[in-house]
């Protein structure tokens, strides 16, 4: 979750408010000092890595019940011992996560640009899983599960914690999620408490319930709290705290680019890919013991950290706040950054005009200044008493305070001060898959796609409003097969090589928009497409991933063409082929997504009553089967 170091006492929202402008002002100065120092930093090499968030579950085989084991912090302390002793050649690194039943694992060192390393990703994930499993009790398992199916139900944790009403949970005031399930690191409870206090009311998450033959109509939950009753919507599953979003698991990737311009380029061209990968990786149809009518967690987690006030949501006239803000601080990106992207920024962007002016006067380019000024419409959510007055030339805590709590689909990450780490981008949308093979497949696929984009100088830019539309579509029930997604028809530029041109030989109205790349600026001029509406067409995910003659070349054929042009060992090529086969068949519908498989398992369970309810015994059988799949015993 970022920025876990702290010094001093955490400030409540009332104590933090007087320092909001202080943090914002000094955060911008920290960014400027860092940017001036590093903007011309050349020649960093490709590095990349994955982050997998895991849950610890506990089986009660006698009573056919499964719970979340609140041992994540205890386990993380043990897992971090080697790192704290500064031991070398670590195979993994571990961090706590929001919920005390979670741990986050990454490779011990970043991967490099060698093709052979694609054959190491899955093995490293298996090693991480084994490292945790060896610390567990006989009735516990580590799972890479996006959403626990009965999260928020009675006794869903072990040990269980009884909730009698909002007063049982002073941090969240939740009716369902105990404060004891929040990791005790001060950042986590104070971020959530300050979100609730800033917005002036509890978190309210409403997602549509899946209507089966015996589901009540209207479906209305029995809630014993007036605030919750007012916030809950009919025919929706109601959830009321950050844990229902940040207590879910995901799969993320971070890429180090060669320089700042390449980082901007990757940020922009991966952003339209985010909705496609969210739909392909969808793994979360179950919430709070019910079957929902969505397949992915994105809108749940966005609502779980939405700190906007009624004024900022546009429900009341602006009086105490400065902006009406269209999205939660956890959502899809709102603007592109690279030099030729401006015309595709077609949505109204709320910015802090004073911050933007400061950045422009300091020589920051317009698009990057706009991006930072957009992040700065948000307030800091945490502050520690000994981290208020900092050395702006050599520290970046105030910048990271706001940067790291804008949880967007992509994240543009400047190098930390005094570090050898370069300019990075983070790909943040994928849902955690049940097996290491699947997680590795998604990681390798996305990394190879970045190599294709840069090597073939492809152009995925499209109106960002259509990226937003795609994000909405990607979360729907069985979106892979039932939805079409906007995507750029002609992804070639004038500098794309002939081998790529053979795959993209069909004509499209976007051809005139193709522009030459320059080795320094990537795009040598700014010739926009004559008509943005003609740049894209609606395609199935099958077409986008696998290609379709005379319509779109397909990501996988482009990746295969790239692999044919580089040296790849036999073992790595075999592994890559298996990963591409999984992605391709999931895109075509031959293989179910994790979400659809989970949905099918529940609805075909002999104890399911066609009432949208996921009982303890159904959840138990589901997770036993998930564990068997991961272990390869079924």
Coordinates of C-alpha atoms in Angstrom, one line a residue:
X1 CA 0.0 0.0 0.0
X2 CA 3.1 2.2 -0.1
X3 CA 4.7 4.7 2.3
X4 CA 4.8 2.4 5.4
X5 CA 7.7 4.2 7.1
X6 CA 6.6 6.6 9.8
X7 CA 7.9 8.7 12.7
X8 CA 5.8 10.0 15.6
X9 CA 2.2 9.9 16.4
X10 CA -0.5 9.6 13.6
X11 CA -2.8 12.6 13.4
X12 CA -6.5 12.3 13.4
X13 CA -8.4 14.2 10.7
X14 CA -9.1 17.2 13.0
X15 CA -5.4 17.5 13.9
X16 CA -4.3 16.9 10.3
X17 CA -6.6 19.5 8.6
X18 CA -4.5 22.5 9.6
X19 CA -1.5 20.9 7.8
X20 CA -3.3 20.0 4.6
X21 CA -2.0 23.0 2.6
X22 CA 1.5 22.6 4.2
X23 CA 1.7 19.0 2.9
X24 CA 0.4 20.0 -0.5
X25 CA 2.8 23.0 -0.9
X26 CA 5.9 21.1 0.3
X27 CA 4.9 18.0 -1.7
X28 CA 5.1 20.0 -4.9
X29 CA 8.5 21.5 -3.9
X30 CA 9.7 18.0 -3.2
X31 CA 8.6 16.8 -6.6
X32 CA 10.3 19.8 -8.3
X33 CA 13.6 19.3 -6.5
X34 CA 13.5 15.6 -7.5
X35 CA 12.4 16.2 -11.0
X36 CA 15.1 18.8 -11.7
X37 CA 17.7 16.4 -10.4
X38 CA 16.5 13.4 -12.4
X39 CA 14.7 14.7 -15.5
X40 CA 17.7 14.1 -17.7
X41 CA 18.7 10.8 -16.0
X42 CA 19.5 8.6 -19.0
X43 CA 20.1 5.0 -19.7
X44 CA 18.3 3.1 -16.9
X45 CA 17.8 -0.5 -18.0
X46 CA 14.6 -2.4 -18.1
X47 CA 13.6 -3.9 -14.7
X48 CA 10.3 -5.2 -13.7
X49 CA 8.6 -7.1 -11.0
X50 CA 5.2 -8.4 -9.7
X51 CA 3.3 -8.1 -6.5
X52 CA 0.9 -10.8 -5.4
X53 CA -1.4 -10.2 -2.4
X54 CA -2.3 -13.4 -0.5
X55 CA -4.9 -14.3 2.1
X56 CA -4.5 -16.8 4.9
X57 CA -7.5 -19.0 5.4
X58 CA -8.4 -21.5 8.1
X59 CA -10.5 -24.7 7.5
X60 CA -12.8 -26.2 10.0
X61 CA -13.2 -29.6 8.3
X62 CA -15.5 -31.0 10.9
X63 CA -18.1 -28.2 10.6
X64 CA -17.4 -27.5 6.9
X65 CA -16.6 -23.9 7.5
X66 CA -13.7 -21.6 6.3
X67 CA -12.6 -18.4 7.9
X68 CA -9.9 -15.8 7.4
X69 CA -7.0 -16.2 9.8
X70 CA -5.8 -13.0 11.4
X71 CA -2.2 -14.0 11.4
X72 CA -0.9 -11.9 8.6
X73 CA 1.1 -9.5 10.8
X74 CA 2.6 -12.3 12.8
X75 CA 3.6 -14.1 9.6
X76 CA 5.0 -10.9 7.9
X77 CA 7.3 -10.2 10.9
X78 CA 8.8 -13.7 10.4
X79 CA 9.0 -13.4 6.6
X80 CA 10.8 -10.1 6.9
X81 CA 13.5 -11.3 9.3
X82 CA 16.0 -12.1 6.5
X83 CA 15.5 -8.7 4.9
X84 CA 15.9 -6.9 8.3
X85 CA 19.2 -8.8 8.8
X86 CA 20.3 -7.4 5.4
X87 CA 20.9 -10.9 4.0
X88 CA 21.7 -11.0 0.3
X89 CA 20.2 -12.9 -2.6
X90 CA 16.7 -13.1 -1.1
X91 CA 14.2 -14.9 -3.3
X92 CA 11.3 -12.8 -1.9
X93 CA 10.3 -9.7 -0.1
X94 CA 7.3 -9.3 2.1
X95 CA 5.1 -6.4 3.2
X96 CA 1.9 -6.1 5.4
X97 CA -1.3 -5.2 3.7
X98 CA -4.5 -3.4 4.8
X99 CA -6.1 -6.5 6.3
X100 CA -4.5 -8.6 9.1
X101 CA -5.3 -11.8 7.1
X102 CA -3.2 -10.7 4.2
X103 CA 0.5 -10.6 3.2
X104 CA 2.1 -9.2 0.0
X105 CA 5.0 -10.9 -1.7
X106 CA 7.4 -9.8 -4.4
X107 CA 10.5 -11.2 -6.0
X108 CA 13.6 -10.6 -3.9
X109 CA 15.2 -8.5 -6.7
X110 CA 13.7 -7.1 -9.8
X111 CA 13.7 -9.1 -13.0
X112 CA 15.8 -7.8 -15.9
X113 CA 15.2 -7.7 -19.6
X114 CA 16.5 -11.2 -20.3
X115 CA 14.1 -13.6 -22.0
X116 CA 15.2 -16.5 -19.8
X117 CA 13.7 -14.8 -16.8
X118 CA 10.2 -15.4 -18.1
X119 CA 10.9 -19.0 -17.1
X120 CA 11.6 -17.9 -13.5
X121 CA 8.4 -16.0 -12.7
X122 CA 6.2 -18.9 -11.9
X123 CA 8.9 -20.7 -10.0
X124 CA 9.5 -17.7 -7.8
X125 CA 5.7 -17.4 -7.1
X126 CA 5.7 -21.0 -6.1
X127 CA 8.6 -20.4 -3.8
X128 CA 6.8 -17.5 -2.2
X129 CA 3.7 -19.5 -1.6
X130 CA 5.8 -22.4 -0.1
X131 CA 7.7 -19.9 2.2
X132 CA 4.4 -18.8 3.8
X133 CA 2.8 -22.3 3.8
X134 CA 5.7 -23.6 5.9
X135 CA 4.8 -21.2 8.7
X136 CA 1.1 -22.1 8.8
X137 CA -0.8 -24.6 11.0
X138 CA -2.2 -27.8 9.5
X139 CA -5.6 -26.3 9.1
X140 CA -4.4 -23.1 7.4
X141 CA -3.7 -22.4 3.7
X142 CA -2.3 -19.5 1.8
X143 CA -4.5 -18.5 -1.2
X144 CA -4.2 -16.0 -4.0
X145 CA -8.0 -15.3 -3.9
X146 CA -9.3 -11.9 -4.9
X147 CA -12.3 -11.7 -2.6
X148 CA -13.2 -14.0 0.3
X149 CA -16.7 -15.2 -0.5
X150 CA -18.2 -14.5 3.0
X151 CA -16.2 -11.4 3.8
X152 CA -18.3 -9.4 6.3
X153 CA -20.5 -12.3 7.3
X154 CA -20.9 -13.4 11.0
X155 CA -17.7 -15.0 12.3
X156 CA -15.8 -14.7 9.0
X157 CA -12.5 -14.2 10.8
X158 CA -10.5 -16.5 13.1
X159 CA -10.5 -15.6 15.9
X160 CA -14.1 -14.3 15.5
X161 CA -15.1 -10.8 16.7
X162 CA -18.6 -10.1 17.6
X163 CA -20.2 -6.9 16.2
X164 CA -23.3 -5.6 17.9
X165 CA -23.5 -2.2 16.1
X166 CA -21.4 0.6 14.7
X167 CA -20.0 1.3 18.2
X168 CA -18.2 -2.0 18.2
X169 CA -15.8 -0.6 15.5
X170 CA -14.7 2.9 16.5
X171 CA -12.3 3.1 13.4
X172 CA -14.8 2.1 10.7
X173 CA -18.2 2.0 12.4
X174 CA -18.9 -1.0 10.2
X175 CA -21.7 -3.4 10.9
X176 CA -19.8 -6.2 9.2
X177 CA -16.0 -5.8 9.2
X178 CA -14.3 -5.8 12.7
X179 CA -11.6 -3.2 13.4
X180 CA -9.5 -6.2 14.6
X181 CA -9.2 -7.4 11.0
X182 CA -7.3 -4.1 10.1
X183 CA -3.5 -4.4 10.3
X184 CA -2.3 -2.5 13.3
X185 CA 0.4 -0.4 11.4
X186 CA -0.8 3.2 12.0
X187 CA -1.1 4.0 8.4
X188 CA -4.0 1.5 7.8
X189 CA -6.5 2.4 10.5
X190 CA -5.8 6.1 10.3
X191 CA -6.2 6.2 6.5
X192 CA -9.6 4.7 6.9
X193 CA -10.7 6.7 9.9
X194 CA -9.6 9.9 8.2
X195 CA -11.5 9.0 5.0
X196 CA -14.7 8.4 7.0
X197 CA -14.2 11.7 9.0
X198 CA -13.3 13.7 5.9
X199 CA -16.4 12.6 3.9
X200 CA -18.6 13.1 7.0
X201 CA -20.2 9.7 6.9
X202 CA -19.5 6.0 6.6
X203 CA -18.4 4.4 3.4
X204 CA -21.3 3.2 1.3
X205 CA -20.7 0.5 -1.3
X206 CA -23.7 -0.9 -3.3
X207 CA -23.3 -3.5 -6.0
X208 CA -26.1 -5.2 -7.9
X209 CA -27.1 -8.6 -6.7
X210 CA -27.5 -11.5 -9.1
X211 CA -31.2 -12.2 -9.4
X212 CA -31.8 -15.9 -9.3
X213 CA -35.2 -17.6 -9.4
X214 CA -35.6 -17.6 -5.6
X215 CA -33.9 -14.2 -4.9
X216 CA -36.3 -11.9 -3.1
X217 CA -37.5 -9.0 -5.2
X218 CA -36.8 -6.4 -4.2
X219 CA -33.8 -7.7 -2.4
X220 CA -33.4 -5.7 0.9
X221 CA -31.0 -6.4 3.7
X222 CA -32.1 -6.2 7.3
X223 CA -29.9 -3.5 8.8
X224 CA -30.0 -2.3 12.4
X225 CA -28.3 1.1 11.8
X226 CA -30.2 4.1 10.5
X227 CA -27.2 5.4 8.6
X228 CA -26.7 2.1 6.9
X229 CA -30.4 1.8 6.1
X230 CA -30.4 5.2 4.4
X231 CA -27.3 4.3 2.4
X232 CA -28.3 0.8 1.2
X233 CA -30.0 0.4 -2.1
X234 CA -32.7 -2.1 -3.0
X235 CA -31.5 -5.1 -5.1
X236 CA -27.9 -4.3 -4.1
X237 CA -25.4 -5.9 -1.8
X238 CA -24.5 -3.2 0.8
X239 CA -21.0 -2.9 2.3
X240 CA -19.8 -0.2 4.6
X241 CA -16.1 0.1 5.1
X242 CA -12.7 0.2 3.5
X243 CA -12.0 -3.5 4.3
X244 CA -14.5 -4.6 1.6
X245 CA -12.2 -3.1 -1.0
X246 CA -8.7 -2.9 0.4
X247 CA -9.2 -6.3 2.1
X248 CA -9.3 -7.8 -1.4
X249 CA -6.2 -9.2 -3.2
X250 CA -4.8 -8.2 -6.6
X251 CA -1.8 -8.8 -8.9
X252 CA 0.3 -5.7 -9.9
X253 CA 3.3 -5.1 -12.0
X254 CA 5.9 -2.3 -11.9
X255 CA 8.2 -1.5 -14.8
X256 CA 11.3 0.7 -14.7
X257 CA 11.7 2.6 -18.0
X258 CA 14.9 3.8 -19.6
X259 CA 14.0 7.5 -18.9
X260 CA 11.1 9.8 -18.1
X261 CA 9.8 9.9 -21.7
X262 CA 9.7 6.2 -22.0
X263 CA 7.9 6.0 -18.7
X264 CA 5.3 8.4 -19.9
X265 CA 4.9 6.4 -23.1
X266 CA 4.3 3.1 -21.2
X267 CA 1.9 4.8 -18.9
X268 CA -0.2 6.1 -21.8
X269 CA -0.2 3.0 -24.0
X270 CA -0.8 0.6 -21.2
X271 CA -3.8 2.6 -19.9
X272 CA -6.2 1.4 -22.7
X273 CA -5.0 -2.2 -22.0
X274 CA -6.2 -1.9 -18.4
X275 CA -9.9 -2.6 -19.0
X276 CA -9.1 -5.5 -21.2
X277 CA -6.9 -7.1 -18.6
X278 CA -9.4 -6.4 -15.8
X279 CA -12.0 -8.4 -17.7
X280 CA -9.6 -11.2 -18.5
X281 CA -8.5 -11.5 -14.9
X282 CA -11.9 -11.0 -13.4
X283 CA -12.2 -13.2 -10.3
X284 CA -14.6 -11.7 -7.8
X285 CA -18.4 -12.4 -8.3
X286 CA -19.1 -13.1 -4.6
X287 CA -19.5 -10.4 -1.9
X288 CA -20.6 -10.7 1.8
X289 CA -22.1 -14.2 1.3
X290 CA -24.1 -13.3 -1.9
X291 CA -23.6 -13.7 -5.6
X292 CA -23.3 -10.3 -7.3
X293 CA -24.0 -9.3 -10.9
X294 CA -20.5 -8.1 -11.4
X295 CA -17.3 -10.2 -12.0
X296 CA -14.5 -7.7 -10.9
X297 CA -13.9 -5.8 -7.7
X298 CA -13.0 -2.4 -9.3
X299 CA -16.1 -0.4 -8.4
X300 CA -16.1 -2.0 -4.9
X301 CA -12.6 -0.9 -4.1
X302 CA -13.2 2.6 -5.6
X303 CA -16.2 3.1 -3.3
X304 CA -14.3 1.7 -0.3
X305 CA -11.8 4.6 -0.3
X306 CA -14.1 7.4 -1.6
X307 CA -13.3 10.3 0.6
X308 CA -15.4 12.9 -1.3
X309 CA -17.8 15.1 0.6
X310 CA -21.3 15.8 -0.5
X311 CA -20.1 19.0 -2.1
X312 CA -17.3 17.3 -4.0
X313 CA -19.8 14.7 -5.3
X314 CA -22.0 17.6 -6.6
X315 CA -24.9 16.8 -4.2
X316 CA -24.5 20.2 -2.5
X317 CA -23.3 23.6 -3.6
X318 CA -19.5 24.2 -3.1
X319 CA -18.9 26.0 0.2
X320 CA -16.2 24.3 2.2
X321 CA -14.6 22.5 -0.7
X322 CA -12.9 23.7 -3.9
X323 CA -13.9 21.2 -6.6
X324 CA -16.7 18.9 -7.8
X325 CA -14.8 15.7 -8.4
X326 CA -16.1 13.1 -10.8
X327 CA -14.3 10.0 -9.4
X328 CA -13.1 8.3 -6.3
X329 CA -9.4 8.6 -5.6
X330 CA -9.3 4.9 -6.6
X331 CA -10.3 4.7 -10.3
X332 CA -9.0 4.8 -13.8
X333 CA -6.5 7.4 -15.0
X334 CA -7.9 10.8 -16.2
X335 CA -5.2 12.0 -18.6
X336 CA -2.4 10.8 -20.8
X337 CA 1.2 12.2 -20.4
X338 CA 3.2 11.6 -23.5
X339 CA 4.0 14.3 -26.1
X340 CA 1.4 13.3 -28.7
X341 CA -1.4 12.4 -26.4
X342 CA -3.0 15.8 -25.7
X343 CA -5.8 15.5 -28.2
X344 CA -7.0 12.2 -26.6
X345 CA -7.5 13.9 -23.2
X346 CA -11.2 14.5 -24.0
X347 CA -12.7 14.6 -20.5
X348 CA -13.0 17.5 -18.1
X349 CA -10.2 17.4 -15.7
X350 CA -10.4 19.0 -12.3
X351 CA -7.0 20.5 -11.4
X352 CA -5.5 22.7 -8.7
X353 CA -4.8 25.8 -10.8
X354 CA -2.3 27.2 -8.4
X355 CA -0.3 24.0 -8.3
X356 CA -0.5 23.8 -12.1
X357 CA 0.8 27.3 -12.5
X358 CA 3.7 26.6 -10.0
X359 CA 4.7 23.6 -12.0
X360 CA 4.5 25.3 -15.4
X361 CA 6.5 28.3 -14.1
X362 CA 9.1 25.8 -13.0
X363 CA 9.4 24.3 -16.5
X364 CA 7.3 21.2 -16.1
X365 CA 5.6 20.3 -19.4
X366 CA 1.9 21.0 -19.7
X367 CA 0.7 17.4 -19.6
X368 CA 2.8 16.3 -16.6
X369 CA 1.9 19.6 -14.8
X370 CA -1.8 18.8 -15.5
X371 CA -1.4 15.3 -14.1
X372 CA 0.2 16.4 -10.9
X373 CA -2.3 19.2 -10.4
X374 CA -5.1 16.8 -10.9
X375 CA -3.7 14.5 -8.1
X376 CA -3.4 17.6 -5.9
X377 CA -7.2 18.2 -5.8
X378 CA -7.1 15.4 -3.1
X379 CA -6.1 16.0 0.5
X380 CA -3.5 14.0 2.4
X381 CA -5.1 11.2 4.4
X382 CA -2.4 10.6 7.0
X383 CA 0.4 12.5 8.7
X384 CA 2.7 11.7 11.5
X385 CA 3.8 14.2 14.1
X386 CA 7.5 14.0 13.4
X387 CA 7.1 14.0 9.6
X388 CA 5.6 17.5 9.2
X389 CA 8.7 19.7 8.6
X390 CA 11.0 18.0 6.1
X391 CA 14.0 18.7 4.0
X392 CA 12.3 19.3 0.6
X393 CA 15.5 18.9 -1.4
X394 CA 16.2 15.4 -0.1
X395 CA 12.9 13.9 1.1
X396 CA 9.6 13.1 -0.7
X397 CA 7.2 12.0 2.0
X398 CA 4.8 14.9 1.4
X399 CA 4.8 14.2 -2.3
X400 CA 4.3 10.5 -1.7
X401 CA 1.6 11.1 0.9
X402 CA -0.8 12.3 -1.9
X403 CA 0.7 10.4 -4.8
X404 CA 0.5 7.0 -3.1
X405 CA -3.2 7.6 -2.1
X406 CA -4.3 8.3 -5.6
X407 CA -4.9 4.7 -6.5
X408 CA -5.4 4.8 -10.2
X409 CA -5.4 2.1 -12.9
X410 CA -1.8 3.2 -13.8
X411 CA 0.6 5.0 -11.6
X412 CA 3.5 7.2 -12.8
X413 CA 6.3 7.0 -10.3
X414 CA 9.3 9.4 -10.1
X415 CA 12.6 7.9 -8.8
X416 CA 12.9 8.2 -5.0
X417 CA 15.5 10.8 -3.8
X418 CA 18.9 9.3 -3.3
X419 CA 18.1 6.0 -4.9
X420 CA 19.3 4.0 -7.9
X421 CA 15.7 3.3 -8.8
X422 CA 14.6 4.9 -12.1
X423 CA 11.4 6.3 -13.6
X424 CA 8.6 3.6 -13.2
X425 CA 5.1 2.9 -14.1
X426 CA 2.7 0.6 -12.2
X427 CA 0.0 -1.6 -13.9
X428 CA -2.6 -2.0 -11.1
X429 CA -5.8 -3.5 -12.4
X430 CA -5.4 -7.3 -12.5
X431 CA -7.2 -9.5 -10.1
X432 CA -5.4 -12.2 -8.3
X433 CA -5.7 -15.7 -9.9
X434 CA -6.0 -18.9 -8.0
X435 CA -2.8 -20.6 -9.2
X436 CA 0.8 -19.5 -9.7
X437 CA 0.6 -20.6 -13.3
X438 CA -2.2 -18.2 -14.0
X439 CA -0.6 -15.3 -12.2
X440 CA 2.6 -15.9 -14.0
X441 CA 0.8 -16.0 -17.3
X442 CA -0.7 -12.6 -16.8
X443 CA 2.6 -11.1 -15.7
X444 CA 4.6 -12.5 -18.6
X445 CA 1.9 -11.5 -21.1
X446 CA 1.8 -7.9 -19.9
X447 CA 5.6 -7.6 -19.8
X448 CA 5.9 -9.0 -23.4
X449 CA 3.2 -6.6 -24.5
X450 CA 5.4 -3.7 -23.2
X451 CA 8.3 -5.0 -25.3
X452 CA 6.1 -5.2 -28.4
X453 CA 4.8 -1.6 -27.8
X454 CA 8.3 -0.2 -27.5
X455 CA 10.0 -2.4 -30.1
X456 CA 7.4 -2.1 -32.8
X457 CA 6.6 1.6 -31.9
X458 CA 2.9 0.9 -31.7
X459 CA 0.2 3.4 -30.8
X460 CA -2.6 2.4 -28.5
X461 CA -3.8 5.9 -27.8
X462 CA -7.5 6.5 -27.9
X463 CA -9.9 9.0 -26.4
X464 CA -9.7 8.6 -22.6
X465 CA -13.5 8.8 -22.3
X466 CA -13.6 5.5 -24.2
X467 CA -11.1 4.0 -21.8
X468 CA -13.5 5.0 -19.0
X469 CA -16.4 3.4 -20.8
X470 CA -14.3 0.2 -21.2
X471 CA -13.5 0.2 -17.5
X472 CA -17.3 0.2 -16.7
X473 CA -17.9 -2.6 -19.2
X474 CA -15.0 -4.8 -18.0
X475 CA -16.6 -5.4 -14.5
X476 CA -19.9 -6.8 -15.8
X477 CA -21.0 -10.4 -15.5
X478 CA -19.1 -12.4 -18.2
X479 CA -17.8 -9.2 -19.9
X480 CA -15.3 -11.3 -22.0
X481 CA -18.2 -12.8 -24.0
X482 CA -21.0 -10.3 -23.7
X483 CA -19.3 -6.9 -24.1
X484 CA -17.5 -5.1 -26.9
X485 CA -14.7 -2.7 -26.1
X486 CA -13.4 0.4 -27.8
X487 CA -9.9 0.0 -29.1
X488 CA -7.7 1.7 -31.6
X489 CA -8.1 0.2 -35.1
X490 CA -4.7 1.0 -36.5
X491 CA -1.9 0.6 -33.9
X492 CA 1.0 1.2 -36.4
X493 CA 3.1 4.3 -36.7
X494 CA 5.3 5.3 -39.6
X495 CA 8.2 3.8 -37.8
X496 CA 6.7 0.4 -37.2
X497 CA 8.8 -2.3 -38.9
X498 CA 7.8 -4.2 -41.9
X499 CA 7.2 -7.5 -40.0
X500 CA 4.5 -5.6 -37.9
X501 CA 3.1 -4.0 -41.1
X502 CA 2.3 -7.5 -42.4
X503 CA 0.1 -8.3 -39.4
X504 CA -1.5 -4.8 -39.6
X505 CA -1.9 -4.7 -43.4
X506 CA -5.6 -3.8 -43.4
X507 CA -6.7 -0.2 -43.9
X508 CA -8.5 2.0 -41.4
X509 CA -9.5 5.6 -41.1
X510 CA -6.9 6.1 -38.4
X511 CA -3.9 5.6 -40.8
X512 CA -3.5 9.4 -41.1
X513 CA -3.0 9.6 -37.4
X514 CA 0.2 7.5 -37.5
X515 CA 3.2 9.6 -36.7
X516 CA 7.0 9.0 -36.8
X517 CA 8.9 8.2 -33.7
X518 CA 12.0 10.0 -32.7
X519 CA 14.7 8.3 -30.6
X520 CA 14.5 11.1 -28.0
X521 CA 10.9 12.3 -28.0
X522 CA 9.4 9.1 -29.5
X523 CA 6.8 11.1 -31.4
X524 CA 8.6 13.5 -33.7
X525 CA 5.6 15.6 -34.5
X526 CA 2.0 16.1 -33.4
X527 CA -0.3 15.1 -36.2
X528 CA -3.6 14.1 -34.7
X529 CA -6.1 11.8 -36.3
X530 CA -8.6 13.8 -38.4
X531 CA -11.5 12.4 -36.5
X532 CA -11.2 10.9 -33.1
X533 CA -14.5 9.0 -33.4
X534 CA -13.0 7.2 -36.4
X535 CA -9.9 6.1 -34.5
X536 CA -11.5 3.3 -32.6
X537 CA -14.1 0.6 -33.2
X538 CA -15.8 -1.7 -30.8
X539 CA -14.2 -5.1 -30.7
X540 CA -14.6 -8.3 -28.7
X541 CA -11.8 -9.2 -26.3
X542 CA -11.2 -12.2 -28.5
X543 CA -10.4 -9.9 -31.4
X544 CA -8.2 -7.6 -29.3
X545 CA -6.2 -10.5 -27.8
X546 CA -6.2 -13.1 -30.6
X547 CA -6.7 -10.9 -33.6
X548 CA -9.2 -11.0 -36.5
X549 CA -8.4 -10.7 -40.2
X550 CA -9.1 -7.3 -41.7
X551 CA -10.0 -5.9 -38.3
X552 CA -7.2 -6.0 -35.7
X553 CA -3.8 -7.8 -35.6
X554 CA -4.2 -9.1 -32.0
X555 CA -1.9 -8.8 -29.0
X556 CA -0.9 -12.5 -29.1
X557 CA 0.1 -12.6 -32.9
X558 CA 2.1 -9.4 -32.3
X559 CA 3.9 -11.0 -29.3
X560 CA 4.6 -14.2 -31.3
X561 CA 6.0 -12.1 -34.1
X562 CA 8.2 -10.3 -31.6
X563 CA 9.4 -13.6 -30.1
X564 CA 10.4 -14.9 -33.5
X565 CA 12.7 -11.9 -33.8
X566 CA 14.7 -12.4 -30.6
X567 CA 16.7 -15.1 -29.0
X568 CA 14.6 -17.2 -26.7
X569 CA 15.7 -20.4 -25.1
X570 CA 13.7 -23.6 -25.6
X571 CA 12.5 -23.8 -22.0
X572 CA 11.5 -20.1 -21.9
X573 CA 9.7 -20.3 -25.2
X574 CA 7.7 -23.4 -24.0
X575 CA 6.6 -21.6 -20.9
X576 CA 5.7 -18.5 -22.8
X577 CA 3.7 -20.6 -25.2
X578 CA 1.7 -22.1 -22.4
X579 CA 1.0 -18.7 -20.9
X580 CA -0.1 -17.3 -24.2
X581 CA -2.3 -20.3 -24.7
X582 CA -4.1 -19.6 -21.4
X583 CA -4.6 -15.9 -22.2
X584 CA -5.8 -16.6 -25.7
X585 CA -8.3 -19.3 -24.8
X586 CA -9.7 -17.3 -21.9
X587 CA -10.2 -14.4 -24.4
X588 CA -12.0 -16.6 -26.9
X589 CA -14.2 -18.1 -24.2
X590 CA -12.8 -21.6 -24.5
X591 CA -11.6 -21.3 -20.9
X592 CA -13.7 -19.7 -18.3
X593 CA -12.5 -16.6 -16.3
X594 CA -12.0 -17.3 -12.6
X595 CA -15.1 -15.2 -11.9
X596 CA -17.2 -17.3 -14.2
X597 CA -15.8 -20.6 -12.8
X598 CA -16.6 -19.4 -9.3
X599 CA -20.1 -18.4 -10.3
X600 CA -20.7 -21.7 -12.0
X601 CA -19.4 -23.7 -9.0
X602 CA -21.7 -21.9 -6.6
X603 CA -24.8 -22.0 -8.7
X604 CA -24.4 -25.7 -9.5
X605 CA -23.6 -26.7 -5.9
X606 CA -26.2 -29.2 -4.6
X607 CA -26.9 -27.1 -1.5
X608 CA -27.5 -23.9 -3.4
X609 CA -31.1 -22.8 -3.2
X610 CA -31.1 -20.4 -6.2
X611 CA -31.5 -17.5 -3.8
X612 CA -28.1 -15.8 -4.4
X613 CA -26.8 -16.9 -1.0
X614 CA -23.4 -18.4 -0.5
X615 CA -23.7 -20.4 2.7
X616 CA -20.8 -21.4 4.9
X617 CA -20.8 -25.0 3.5
X618 CA -20.8 -23.8 -0.1
X619 CA -17.9 -21.4 0.6
X620 CA -16.1 -24.2 2.4
X621 CA -16.4 -26.5 -0.6
X622 CA -15.4 -23.8 -3.0
X623 CA -12.2 -23.0 -1.2
X624 CA -11.3 -26.6 -0.6
X625 CA -11.7 -27.1 -4.4
X626 CA -9.6 -23.9 -5.1
X627 CA -6.9 -25.2 -2.8
X628 CA -6.9 -28.6 -4.6
X629 CA -6.7 -26.8 -8.0
X630 CA -3.7 -24.8 -6.8
X631 CA -2.0 -27.9 -5.5
X632 CA -2.8 -29.8 -8.7
X633 CA -4.6 -32.6 -6.9
X634 CA -7.8 -32.3 -9.0

